[in-house]
Amino acid sequence: MLNAYVLGAVDLPKVDQDLINRRAKVMGPAYRLFYQRPLHLVRGEDVWLYGADGTKYLDVYNNVASVGHSHPHVVHAIADQAGRLCTHTRYLTAEPIDFAERLVASFPSEIGHVMFTNSGSEANDLALRLAFDATGGTGVIISSNAYHGTTHLIAGLSPSLGAGVPAYKNTWYVAPPIDGDGLAFGERITSALKEMQAKGVKPAALLIDSIFTSDGVAAEPAGFLATAFNVMHKAKALVIADEVQPGFGRTGSGMWCFARHGVVPDMVTMGKPMGNGYPIAALALRPEVIANFGMKARYFNTFAGNSVAIAAANAVFDVIENQDLIANSKKVGSAMAEALRQTMGFGVVRAAGLMVAVDIVNQNGAADPERATRLVNQLAQHGVLISTSRKDGSALKIRPPLTFSMAHLDLFLDKLTLCLKNERNGDS
Ligand SMILES: Cc1ncc(COP(=O)(O)O)c(C=O)c1O
């Protein structure tokens, strides 16, 4: 994993080292911690995280607590509902239906149903199950450093997990449109489809993170996804927009990132920010995709769409609307991208709203993942949290809660300037 703690690589306070040892013993070897010096956190409030040692961190990275850590409106909604009733979708309760209607209304009219899940992985898994059923195909196209989640099928469609995770057998990879080649993306999808069909594999779906988060963020030119969608539809295959990262207003131009491209997916998956940390995720879809499946199979998922999860998601919607967070994402995100390009002089900044990536290069202009990791860890030492992206980890990934203000931006830029100065002086 990029930007991960290496066991034993740094001296840590005894209390943290003990926790790490106990964690490894009881939770096993597959978990990772962020940063060279892991953060031991005890509290969060809005864009701030607090360490056990009293350090206050500016969170410029979390898209789960997207309306701000421990937002009082969301906390109250969760507590209130938990104190009244927490049950599942096999009983008739009004709240999931009210919320599903609210969610459906945020999509273009073609999208008519919502199905609840507990995680983005489950939503993607369900989407593919439906795509296989609706098309009779099994071929799936994804971007070459995609991340879509953890179920057996979806981990096999998440090459960013690395070579140790076996790929799903009928996967075709396309290079992400991150080097200003957005318009060629549709052509790459056409080639992948041709290859797939030449091998006798029937296409089922293009599964794509609408902002290409783990590939390095691809935002411009808006509209570049249109050809890809058309080509898939011509091949009678479906398009699944994974909005787990960019959904709920992050990209600053409406709730959903795919809309920037003037396209309507067949299915949309969402999660992370949906409950501001409370587990809730969903699949929104065109009714025709599930019409046949629904006649022969049933769907029940014990915790998915439970009363408390729905209360959390409904409260998140309230906050996005009441605090005008989509407009804030656009305003602060544009100012951030502009400052990184103009004032700070970074050569390549890819951004849409508060989803921002900055390519880090060496003096010769070559991608420099070590430098990117150094900067991320220097910033953490100065109380500012970001991370990295791209296959080689050479881009900074900057993705704060949507409540991030211009004042927070100034503070972030000051700390980044300080880290770059230290780097020049050789004190990093
Ligand atoms: C684009 C994308 N899709 C899906 C997922 C999986 O979501 P979850 O961790 O809720 O299963 C993630 C998680 O990081 C993601 O970034």
CSV table of C-alpha atoms and ligand atoms in Angstrom, one decimal:
chain,number,residue,atom,x,y,z
A,1,MET,CA,0.0,0.0,0.0
A,2,LEU,CA,1.1,3.5,-0.7
A,3,ASN,CA,1.9,5.7,2.3
A,4,ALA,CA,1.9,2.9,4.9
A,5,TYR,CA,3.6,2.4,8.2
A,6,VAL,CA,6.4,-0.2,8.1
A,7,LEU,CA,6.5,-2.3,11.2
A,8,GLY,CA,9.5,-1.3,13.3
A,9,ALA,CA,10.7,1.4,10.9
A,10,VAL,CA,10.4,4.3,13.4
A,11,ASP,CA,10.6,4.6,17.2
A,12,LEU,CA,7.1,5.3,18.6
A,13,PRO,CA,5.8,6.2,22.0
A,14,LYS,CA,5.4,3.0,24.1
A,15,VAL,CA,1.6,3.4,24.2
A,16,ASP,CA,1.4,3.4,20.4
A,17,GLN,CA,3.9,0.6,20.0
A,18,ASP,CA,1.9,-1.5,22.4
A,19,LEU,CA,-1.3,-0.9,20.5
A,20,ILE,CA,0.4,-1.8,17.2
A,21,ASN,CA,1.7,-5.0,18.7
A,22,ARG,CA,-1.7,-6.0,20.1
A,23,ARG,CA,-3.4,-5.0,16.9
A,24,ALA,CA,-1.0,-7.2,14.8
A,25,LYS,CA,-1.5,-10.1,17.2
A,26,VAL,CA,-5.3,-10.0,17.4
A,27,MET,CA,-6.3,-8.6,14.0
A,28,GLY,CA,-3.6,-10.4,11.9
A,29,PRO,CA,-1.2,-9.4,9.2
A,30,ALA,CA,-3.4,-8.0,6.4
A,31,TYR,CA,-4.2,-4.6,8.0
A,32,ARG,CA,-2.1,-1.5,7.2
A,33,LEU,CA,-1.7,1.9,8.9
A,34,PHE,CA,-1.4,5.2,7.2
A,35,TYR,CA,1.9,7.3,7.4
A,36,GLN,CA,5.4,6.5,8.4
A,37,ARG,CA,4.5,7.5,12.0
A,38,PRO,CA,1.0,6.1,12.5
A,39,LEU,CA,-1.6,8.5,14.0
A,40,HIS,CA,-3.2,7.5,17.2
A,41,LEU,CA,-6.5,9.4,17.1
A,42,VAL,CA,-9.1,10.0,19.9
A,43,ARG,CA,-11.5,12.6,18.5
A,44,GLY,CA,-12.7,14.4,15.4
A,45,GLU,CA,-14.6,17.7,15.0
A,46,ASP,CA,-15.4,19.2,11.6
A,47,VAL,CA,-12.1,19.3,9.6
A,48,TRP,CA,-10.0,18.6,12.7
A,49,LEU,CA,-8.7,15.3,14.1
A,50,TYR,CA,-7.1,15.1,17.6
A,51,GLY,CA,-4.3,12.7,18.5
A,52,ALA,CA,-3.9,10.9,21.9
A,53,ASP,CA,-0.9,13.1,22.6
A,54,GLY,CA,-3.0,16.3,22.1
A,55,THR,CA,-1.8,17.0,18.5
A,56,LYS,CA,-4.4,18.7,16.4
A,57,TYR,CA,-4.4,17.7,12.7
A,58,LEU,CA,-6.0,19.6,9.8
A,59,ASP,CA,-7.8,16.8,7.9
A,60,VAL,CA,-7.3,17.4,4.2
A,61,TYR,CA,-7.9,13.8,3.3
A,62,ASN,CA,-11.1,12.3,4.7
A,63,ASN,CA,-14.1,11.8,2.3
A,64,VAL,CA,-16.0,9.6,4.7
A,65,ALA,CA,-16.6,12.3,7.3
A,66,SER,CA,-17.5,14.4,4.3
A,67,VAL,CA,-19.8,16.9,6.1
A,68,GLY,CA,-17.2,17.2,8.8
A,69,HIS,CA,-16.2,14.8,11.7
A,70,SER,CA,-19.0,14.2,14.3
A,71,HIS,CA,-21.3,16.7,12.6
A,72,PRO,CA,-23.9,17.5,15.4
A,73,HIS,CA,-26.9,17.1,13.0
A,74,VAL,CA,-25.8,13.6,11.9
A,75,VAL,CA,-24.9,12.6,15.4
A,76,HIS,CA,-28.2,13.7,16.8
A,77,ALA,CA,-30.2,11.9,14.0
A,78,ILE,CA,-28.3,8.6,14.6
A,79,ALA,CA,-28.8,8.8,18.4
A,80,ASP,CA,-32.4,9.8,18.1
A,81,GLN,CA,-33.3,6.9,15.7
A,82,ALA,CA,-31.2,4.4,17.7
A,83,GLY,CA,-33.3,5.4,20.8
A,84,ARG,CA,-36.6,4.7,19.0
A,85,LEU,CA,-36.3,1.8,16.5
A,86,CYS,CA,-33.6,0.1,14.6
A,87,THR,CA,-35.0,-2.5,12.2
A,88,HIS,CA,-34.5,-3.8,8.7
A,89,THR,CA,-36.3,-3.7,5.4
A,90,ARG,CA,-38.5,-6.7,5.9
A,91,TYR,CA,-40.8,-4.6,8.0
A,92,LEU,CA,-42.8,-1.7,6.7
A,93,THR,CA,-41.3,1.5,7.9
A,94,ALA,CA,-41.6,4.9,6.2
A,95,GLU,CA,-38.0,6.2,6.6
A,96,PRO,CA,-36.2,4.0,4.0
A,97,ILE,CA,-38.9,4.7,1.5
A,98,ASP,CA,-38.8,8.5,2.1
A,99,PHE,CA,-35.1,8.5,1.9
A,100,ALA,CA,-35.0,6.3,-1.2
A,101,GLU,CA,-37.3,8.8,-2.9
A,102,ARG,CA,-35.1,11.7,-1.9
A,103,LEU,CA,-32.0,9.9,-3.2
A,104,VAL,CA,-33.7,8.9,-6.5
A,105,ALA,CA,-34.8,12.5,-7.0
A,106,SER,CA,-31.0,13.5,-7.0
A,107,PHE,CA,-30.5,11.5,-10.2
A,108,PRO,CA,-31.6,11.9,-13.8
A,109,SER,CA,-35.1,10.5,-14.5
A,110,GLU,CA,-33.8,7.3,-16.1
A,111,ILE,CA,-32.6,6.1,-12.6
A,112,GLY,CA,-35.6,4.9,-10.8
A,113,HIS,CA,-34.6,2.4,-8.1
A,114,VAL,CA,-32.4,2.3,-5.0
A,115,MET,CA,-31.1,-0.8,-3.2
A,116,PHE,CA,-29.3,-0.4,0.1
A,117,THR,CA,-26.0,-2.1,1.0
A,118,ASN,CA,-23.6,-1.7,3.9
A,119,SER,CA,-20.5,-0.9,1.9
A,120,GLY,CA,-19.3,0.3,-1.5
A,121,SER,CA,-17.9,-3.2,-2.1
A,122,GLU,CA,-21.3,-4.8,-1.7
A,123,ALA,CA,-22.9,-2.2,-3.9
A,124,ASN,CA,-20.4,-2.9,-6.7
A,125,ASP,CA,-20.8,-6.7,-6.2
A,126,LEU,CA,-24.6,-6.4,-6.5
A,127,ALA,CA,-24.2,-4.1,-9.6
A,128,LEU,CA,-22.1,-6.7,-11.3
A,129,ARG,CA,-24.4,-9.6,-10.4
A,130,LEU,CA,-27.2,-7.6,-12.0
A,131,ALA,CA,-25.1,-6.7,-15.0
A,132,PHE,CA,-24.1,-10.4,-15.6
A,133,ASP,CA,-27.8,-11.3,-15.3
A,134,ALA,CA,-29.1,-8.6,-17.5
A,135,THR,CA,-26.6,-8.9,-20.3
A,136,GLY,CA,-25.7,-12.6,-20.2
A,137,GLY,CA,-22.1,-11.4,-20.5
A,138,THR,CA,-19.1,-11.9,-18.2
A,139,GLY,CA,-16.5,-9.4,-19.6
A,140,VAL,CA,-15.7,-6.4,-17.4
A,141,ILE,CA,-13.6,-3.3,-18.3
A,142,ILE,CA,-12.0,-1.3,-15.6
A,143,SER,CA,-9.2,1.3,-15.4
A,144,SER,CA,-5.7,-0.1,-14.9
A,145,ASN,CA,-5.2,1.1,-11.3
A,146,ALA,CA,-8.9,0.9,-10.2
A,147,TYR,CA,-10.0,0.2,-6.6
A,148,HIS,CA,-13.6,-1.0,-6.2
A,149,GLY,CA,-13.6,-3.0,-3.0
A,150,THR,CA,-13.2,-6.2,-1.1
A,151,THR,CA,-15.6,-9.0,-2.0
A,152,HIS,CA,-14.1,-11.9,-3.9
A,153,LEU,CA,-15.4,-10.7,-7.3
A,154,ILE,CA,-14.7,-7.0,-6.6
A,155,ALA,CA,-11.2,-7.5,-5.2
A,156,GLY,CA,-10.4,-9.3,-8.5
A,157,LEU,CA,-11.5,-6.1,-10.2
A,158,SER,CA,-9.3,-3.8,-8.0
A,159,PRO,CA,-5.8,-3.9,-9.5
A,160,SER,CA,-4.6,-1.3,-7.1
A,161,LEU,CA,-4.6,-4.0,-4.4
A,162,GLY,CA,-1.4,-5.3,-6.2
A,163,ALA,CA,-0.3,-8.4,-7.9
A,164,GLY,CA,-0.9,-10.5,-4.8
A,165,VAL,CA,-4.6,-10.4,-5.4
A,166,PRO,CA,-5.8,-12.6,-8.3
A,167,ALA,CA,-7.7,-10.8,-11.0
A,168,TYR,CA,-11.2,-11.7,-12.1
A,169,LYS,CA,-10.8,-13.9,-15.1
A,170,ASN,CA,-12.6,-11.8,-17.7
A,171,THR,CA,-11.1,-8.4,-16.9
A,172,TRP,CA,-9.9,-6.0,-19.5
A,173,TYR,CA,-7.9,-3.0,-18.4
A,174,VAL,CA,-7.8,0.5,-19.9
A,175,ALA,CA,-5.3,3.2,-19.1
A,176,PRO,CA,-6.9,6.0,-17.1
A,177,PRO,CA,-7.3,9.3,-18.9
A,178,ILE,CA,-5.0,11.2,-16.5
A,179,ASP,CA,-2.4,12.6,-18.9
A,180,GLY,CA,-4.6,15.0,-20.8
A,181,ASP,CA,-5.8,12.2,-23.1
A,182,GLY,CA,-9.4,12.1,-21.9
A,183,LEU,CA,-10.8,12.1,-25.5
A,184,ALA,CA,-8.8,9.0,-26.4
A,185,PHE,CA,-10.4,7.1,-23.5
A,186,GLY,CA,-13.4,6.1,-25.6
A,187,GLU,CA,-11.0,4.7,-28.2
A,188,ARG,CA,-9.3,2.5,-25.6
A,189,ILE,CA,-12.7,1.2,-24.5
A,190,THR,CA,-13.5,0.3,-28.1
A,191,SER,CA,-10.2,-1.6,-28.4
A,192,ALA,CA,-10.8,-3.5,-25.2
A,193,LEU,CA,-14.3,-4.5,-26.4
A,194,LYS,CA,-12.9,-5.7,-29.7
A,195,GLU,CA,-10.2,-7.8,-27.9
A,196,MET,CA,-12.8,-9.2,-25.5
A,197,GLN,CA,-15.1,-10.2,-28.4
A,198,ALA,CA,-12.3,-11.7,-30.4
A,199,LYS,CA,-11.6,-14.0,-27.4
A,200,GLY,CA,-15.3,-15.0,-27.4
A,201,VAL,CA,-16.1,-13.2,-24.1
A,202,LYS,CA,-19.5,-11.4,-24.1
A,203,PRO,CA,-19.2,-7.9,-22.5
A,204,ALA,CA,-21.2,-7.3,-19.4
A,205,ALA,CA,-20.0,-3.9,-18.0
A,206,LEU,CA,-17.7,-1.0,-17.8
A,207,LEU,CA,-17.1,-0.4,-14.1
A,208,ILE,CA,-15.5,3.0,-13.6
A,209,ASP,CA,-14.8,5.4,-10.7
A,210,SER,CA,-16.2,8.6,-12.3
A,211,ILE,CA,-13.2,10.6,-11.0
A,212,PHE,CA,-10.5,7.9,-11.3
A,213,THR,CA,-9.4,8.4,-7.7
A,214,SER,CA,-6.8,5.7,-7.3
A,215,ASP,CA,-5.6,6.1,-10.9
A,216,GLY,CA,-4.5,9.7,-10.1
A,217,VAL,CA,-7.8,11.7,-10.6
A,218,ALA,CA,-9.1,12.4,-14.2
A,219,ALA,CA,-11.4,15.4,-14.4
A,220,GLU,CA,-11.0,17.2,-17.7
A,221,PRO,CA,-12.2,17.7,-20.3
A,222,ALA,CA,-15.7,17.3,-18.8
A,223,GLY,CA,-17.6,15.1,-21.3
A,224,PHE,CA,-14.8,12.6,-22.0
A,225,LEU,CA,-16.8,9.7,-20.6
A,226,ALA,CA,-19.5,10.1,-23.2
A,227,THR,CA,-17.8,8.1,-26.0
A,228,ALA,CA,-17.0,5.3,-23.5
A,229,PHE,CA,-20.6,5.1,-22.5
A,230,ASN,CA,-21.9,5.1,-26.1
A,231,VAL,CA,-19.5,2.4,-27.1
A,232,MET,CA,-20.6,0.1,-24.2
A,233,HIS,CA,-24.2,0.6,-24.9
A,234,LYS,CA,-23.7,-0.1,-28.6
A,235,ALA,CA,-22.1,-3.4,-27.5
A,236,LYS,CA,-25.3,-4.1,-25.4
A,237,ALA,CA,-23.3,-3.9,-22.2
A,238,LEU,CA,-23.9,-1.7,-19.2
A,239,VAL,CA,-22.0,1.1,-17.5
A,240,ILE,CA,-21.6,1.2,-13.7
A,241,ALA,CA,-20.5,4.6,-12.4
A,242,ASP,CA,-18.7,4.0,-9.1
A,243,GLU,CA,-19.4,7.2,-7.2
A,244,VAL,CA,-18.2,5.9,-3.8
A,245,GLN,CA,-15.4,8.5,-3.9
A,246,PRO,CA,-16.8,11.4,-6.0
A,247,GLY,CA,-20.5,11.2,-5.0
A,248,PHE,CA,-22.5,13.4,-2.7
A,249,GLY,CA,-21.2,16.7,-4.0
A,250,ARG,CA,-17.4,16.3,-3.8
A,251,THR,CA,-16.7,17.3,-7.3
A,252,GLY,CA,-18.5,20.6,-6.9
A,253,SER,CA,-21.0,20.5,-9.7
A,254,GLY,CA,-24.1,18.6,-8.4
A,255,MET,CA,-24.4,15.5,-6.3
A,256,TRP,CA,-22.9,13.1,-8.9
A,257,CYS,CA,-19.7,13.3,-10.8
A,258,PHE,CA,-20.9,11.4,-13.9
A,259,ALA,CA,-23.3,14.3,-14.6
A,260,ARG,CA,-20.2,16.5,-15.4
A,261,HIS,CA,-19.8,14.3,-18.5
A,262,GLY,CA,-23.4,14.6,-19.7
A,263,VAL,CA,-24.0,10.9,-19.4
A,264,VAL,CA,-26.5,8.6,-17.6
A,265,PRO,CA,-25.1,5.3,-16.3
A,266,ASP,CA,-27.2,2.2,-16.0
A,267,MET,CA,-26.2,1.8,-12.4
A,268,VAL,CA,-24.5,4.1,-9.8
A,269,THR,CA,-22.8,2.8,-6.7
A,270,MET,CA,-22.2,5.0,-3.7
A,271,GLY,CA,-21.0,4.7,-0.1
A,272,LYS,CA,-18.2,6.3,1.9
A,273,PRO,CA,-19.7,9.8,2.6
A,274,MET,CA,-23.3,8.6,2.5
A,275,GLY,CA,-23.6,8.2,6.3
A,276,ASN,CA,-20.7,10.4,7.3
A,277,GLY,CA,-19.0,7.4,8.9
A,278,TYR,CA,-22.1,5.4,9.8
A,279,PRO,CA,-22.1,2.3,7.4
A,280,ILE,CA,-24.5,2.8,4.6
A,281,ALA,CA,-24.1,2.4,0.9
A,282,ALA,CA,-26.3,1.9,-2.1
A,283,LEU,CA,-26.9,1.0,-5.7
A,284,ALA,CA,-29.1,3.2,-7.8
A,285,LEU,CA,-30.2,1.9,-11.1
A,286,ARG,CA,-32.4,2.0,-14.2
A,287,PRO,CA,-35.5,-0.2,-13.5
A,288,GLU,CA,-35.0,-2.2,-16.7
A,289,VAL,CA,-31.6,-3.6,-15.4
A,290,ILE,CA,-33.3,-5.5,-12.6
A,291,ALA,CA,-36.7,-6.2,-14.1
A,292,ASN,CA,-35.9,-9.8,-15.0
A,293,PHE,CA,-33.7,-10.5,-11.9
A,294,GLY,CA,-36.5,-9.3,-9.6
A,295,MET,CA,-39.0,-11.9,-11.0
A,296,LYS,CA,-36.7,-14.8,-10.1
A,297,ALA,CA,-34.6,-13.7,-7.2
A,298,ARG,CA,-35.1,-11.8,-3.9
A,299,TYR,CA,-32.8,-9.3,-2.2
A,300,PHE,CA,-32.4,-9.0,1.6
A,301,ASN,CA,-29.4,-7.7,3.4
A,302,THR,CA,-29.8,-7.7,7.2
A,303,PHE,CA,-28.2,-4.4,8.1
A,304,ALA,CA,-28.4,-2.6,4.8
A,305,GLY,CA,-30.9,0.3,5.0
A,306,ASN,CA,-31.6,-0.2,8.7
A,307,SER,CA,-33.4,2.6,10.4
A,308,VAL,CA,-30.3,4.2,12.0
A,309,ALA,CA,-28.3,4.0,8.8
A,310,ILE,CA,-31.2,5.7,6.9
A,311,ALA,CA,-31.3,8.4,9.6
A,312,ALA,CA,-27.6,9.0,9.1
A,313,ALA,CA,-27.9,9.2,5.3
A,314,ASN,CA,-30.9,11.5,5.5
A,315,ALA,CA,-29.1,13.8,7.9
A,316,VAL,CA,-26.1,13.9,5.5
A,317,PHE,CA,-28.4,15.0,2.7
A,318,ASP,CA,-29.8,17.8,5.0
A,319,VAL,CA,-26.3,19.1,5.8
A,320,ILE,CA,-25.2,19.1,2.2
A,321,GLU,CA,-28.2,21.2,1.3
A,322,ASN,CA,-28.4,23.4,4.4
A,323,GLN,CA,-24.7,24.3,4.4
A,324,ASP,CA,-24.6,24.6,0.6
A,325,LEU,CA,-21.6,22.2,0.5
A,326,ILE,CA,-21.6,21.6,-3.2
A,327,ALA,CA,-21.1,25.3,-3.9
A,328,ASN,CA,-18.4,25.3,-1.2
A,329,SER,CA,-16.6,22.3,-2.7
A,330,LYS,CA,-16.6,24.2,-6.1
A,331,LYS,CA,-15.4,27.5,-4.6
A,332,VAL,CA,-12.7,26.2,-2.2
A,333,GLY,CA,-11.7,23.4,-4.6
A,334,SER,CA,-11.2,25.8,-7.5
A,335,ALA,CA,-9.2,28.2,-5.3
A,336,MET,CA,-7.0,25.3,-4.1
A,337,ALA,CA,-6.3,24.1,-7.7
A,338,GLU,CA,-5.5,27.6,-8.8
A,339,ALA,CA,-3.2,28.2,-5.8
A,340,LEU,CA,-1.4,24.9,-6.3
A,341,ARG,CA,-0.8,25.8,-10.0
A,342,GLN,CA,-0.2,29.5,-9.9
A,343,THR,CA,1.2,30.4,-6.5
A,344,MET,CA,2.9,27.1,-5.7
A,345,GLY,CA,4.0,26.4,-9.3
A,346,PHE,CA,3.1,22.7,-9.5
A,347,GLY,CA,3.1,21.7,-13.1
A,348,VAL,CA,0.2,19.3,-13.2
A,349,VAL,CA,-2.9,19.6,-10.9
A,350,ARG,CA,-6.0,17.6,-11.8
A,351,ALA,CA,-9.1,18.7,-9.9
A,352,ALA,CA,-12.9,18.8,-9.7
A,353,GLY,CA,-14.2,20.5,-6.6
A,354,LEU,CA,-12.5,19.2,-3.5
A,355,MET,CA,-11.0,16.1,-5.2
A,356,VAL,CA,-7.5,17.3,-6.1
A,357,ALA,CA,-4.4,15.5,-7.3
A,358,VAL,CA,-0.9,17.0,-7.8
A,359,ASP,CA,1.8,15.2,-9.8
A,360,ILE,CA,5.1,15.3,-7.9
A,361,VAL,CA,8.2,15.3,-10.1
A,362,ASN,CA,12.0,15.5,-9.6
A,363,GLN,CA,14.3,18.2,-11.0
A,364,ASN,CA,14.2,16.4,-14.4
A,365,GLY,CA,10.5,16.4,-14.5
A,366,ALA,CA,10.2,12.6,-13.9
A,367,ALA,CA,7.5,11.2,-11.6
A,368,ASP,CA,8.9,11.1,-8.1
A,369,PRO,CA,6.9,8.8,-5.8
A,370,GLU,CA,9.6,9.0,-3.0
A,371,ARG,CA,9.3,12.8,-2.9
A,372,ALA,CA,5.5,12.5,-2.9
A,373,THR,CA,5.7,10.2,0.1
A,374,ARG,CA,8.2,12.5,1.9
A,375,LEU,CA,5.9,15.5,1.4
A,376,VAL,CA,2.9,13.6,2.7
A,377,ASN,CA,4.8,12.5,5.8
A,378,GLN,CA,6.3,15.9,6.3
A,379,LEU,CA,2.9,17.5,6.2
A,380,ALA,CA,1.6,15.0,8.7
A,381,GLN,CA,4.5,15.9,11.0
A,382,HIS,CA,3.3,19.5,10.6
A,383,GLY,CA,-0.3,18.6,11.5
A,384,VAL,CA,-1.8,18.3,8.0
A,385,LEU,CA,-3.2,15.1,6.6
A,386,ILE,CA,-3.2,14.2,2.9
A,387,SER,CA,-2.1,11.1,1.0
A,388,THR,CA,-0.9,9.8,-2.4
A,389,SER,CA,-2.5,8.4,-5.6
A,390,ARG,CA,-1.5,7.0,-9.1
A,391,LYS,CA,-0.1,3.5,-9.6
A,392,ASP,CA,3.4,4.6,-8.6
A,393,GLY,CA,2.2,6.8,-5.8
A,394,SER,CA,3.7,9.9,-7.4
A,395,ALA,CA,0.7,12.2,-7.0
A,396,LEU,CA,-0.6,14.0,-3.9
A,397,LYS,CA,-4.2,13.2,-3.2
A,398,ILE,CA,-6.0,16.0,-1.5
A,399,ARG,CA,-9.6,15.4,-0.5
A,400,PRO,CA,-10.8,17.2,2.7
A,401,PRO,CA,-14.3,17.2,4.2
A,402,LEU,CA,-16.6,19.4,2.1
A,403,THR,CA,-16.8,21.9,5.0
A,404,PHE,CA,-13.2,22.9,4.2
A,405,SER,CA,-13.1,26.8,4.2
A,406,MET,CA,-10.9,29.4,2.5
A,407,ALA,CA,-9.2,29.8,6.0
A,408,HIS,CA,-8.5,26.1,6.1
A,409,LEU,CA,-7.1,26.3,2.6
A,410,ASP,CA,-4.7,29.2,3.6
A,411,LEU,CA,-3.5,27.1,6.5
A,412,PHE,CA,-3.0,24.1,4.3
A,413,LEU,CA,-1.0,26.2,1.7
A,414,ASP,CA,1.1,27.7,4.5
A,415,LYS,CA,2.1,24.3,5.8
A,416,LEU,CA,2.8,23.0,2.3
A,417,THR,CA,5.0,26.0,1.6
A,418,LEU,CA,6.9,25.3,4.8
A,419,CYS,CA,7.4,21.7,3.8
A,420,LEU,CA,8.7,22.7,0.3
A,421,LYS,CA,11.0,25.2,1.9
A,422,ASN,CA,12.4,22.6,4.3
A,423,GLU,CA,12.8,20.3,1.3
A,424,ARG,CA,14.9,22.9,-0.5
A,425,ASN,CA,17.0,23.5,2.6
A,426,GLY,CA,17.5,19.8,3.0
A,427,ASP,CA,15.8,19.6,6.4
A,428,SER,CA,12.9,17.3,5.4
B,1,LIG,C1,-13.9,4.0,-5.8
B,1,LIG,C2,-14.3,3.0,-4.7
B,1,LIG,N1,-15.2,2.1,-4.8
B,1,LIG,C3,-15.5,1.2,-3.9
B,1,LIG,C4,-14.9,1.2,-2.7
B,1,LIG,C5,-15.2,0.2,-1.6
B,1,LIG,O1,-16.0,0.7,-0.6
B,1,LIG,P1,-16.1,0.0,0.8
B,1,LIG,O2,-14.8,0.2,1.5
B,1,LIG,O3,-17.2,0.8,1.5
B,1,LIG,O4,-16.5,-1.4,0.6
B,1,LIG,C6,-13.9,2.2,-2.4
B,1,LIG,C7,-13.3,2.3,-1.1
B,1,LIG,O5,-12.2,2.8,-0.9
B,1,LIG,C8,-13.6,3.1,-3.4
B,1,LIG,O6,-12.7,4.0,-3.2
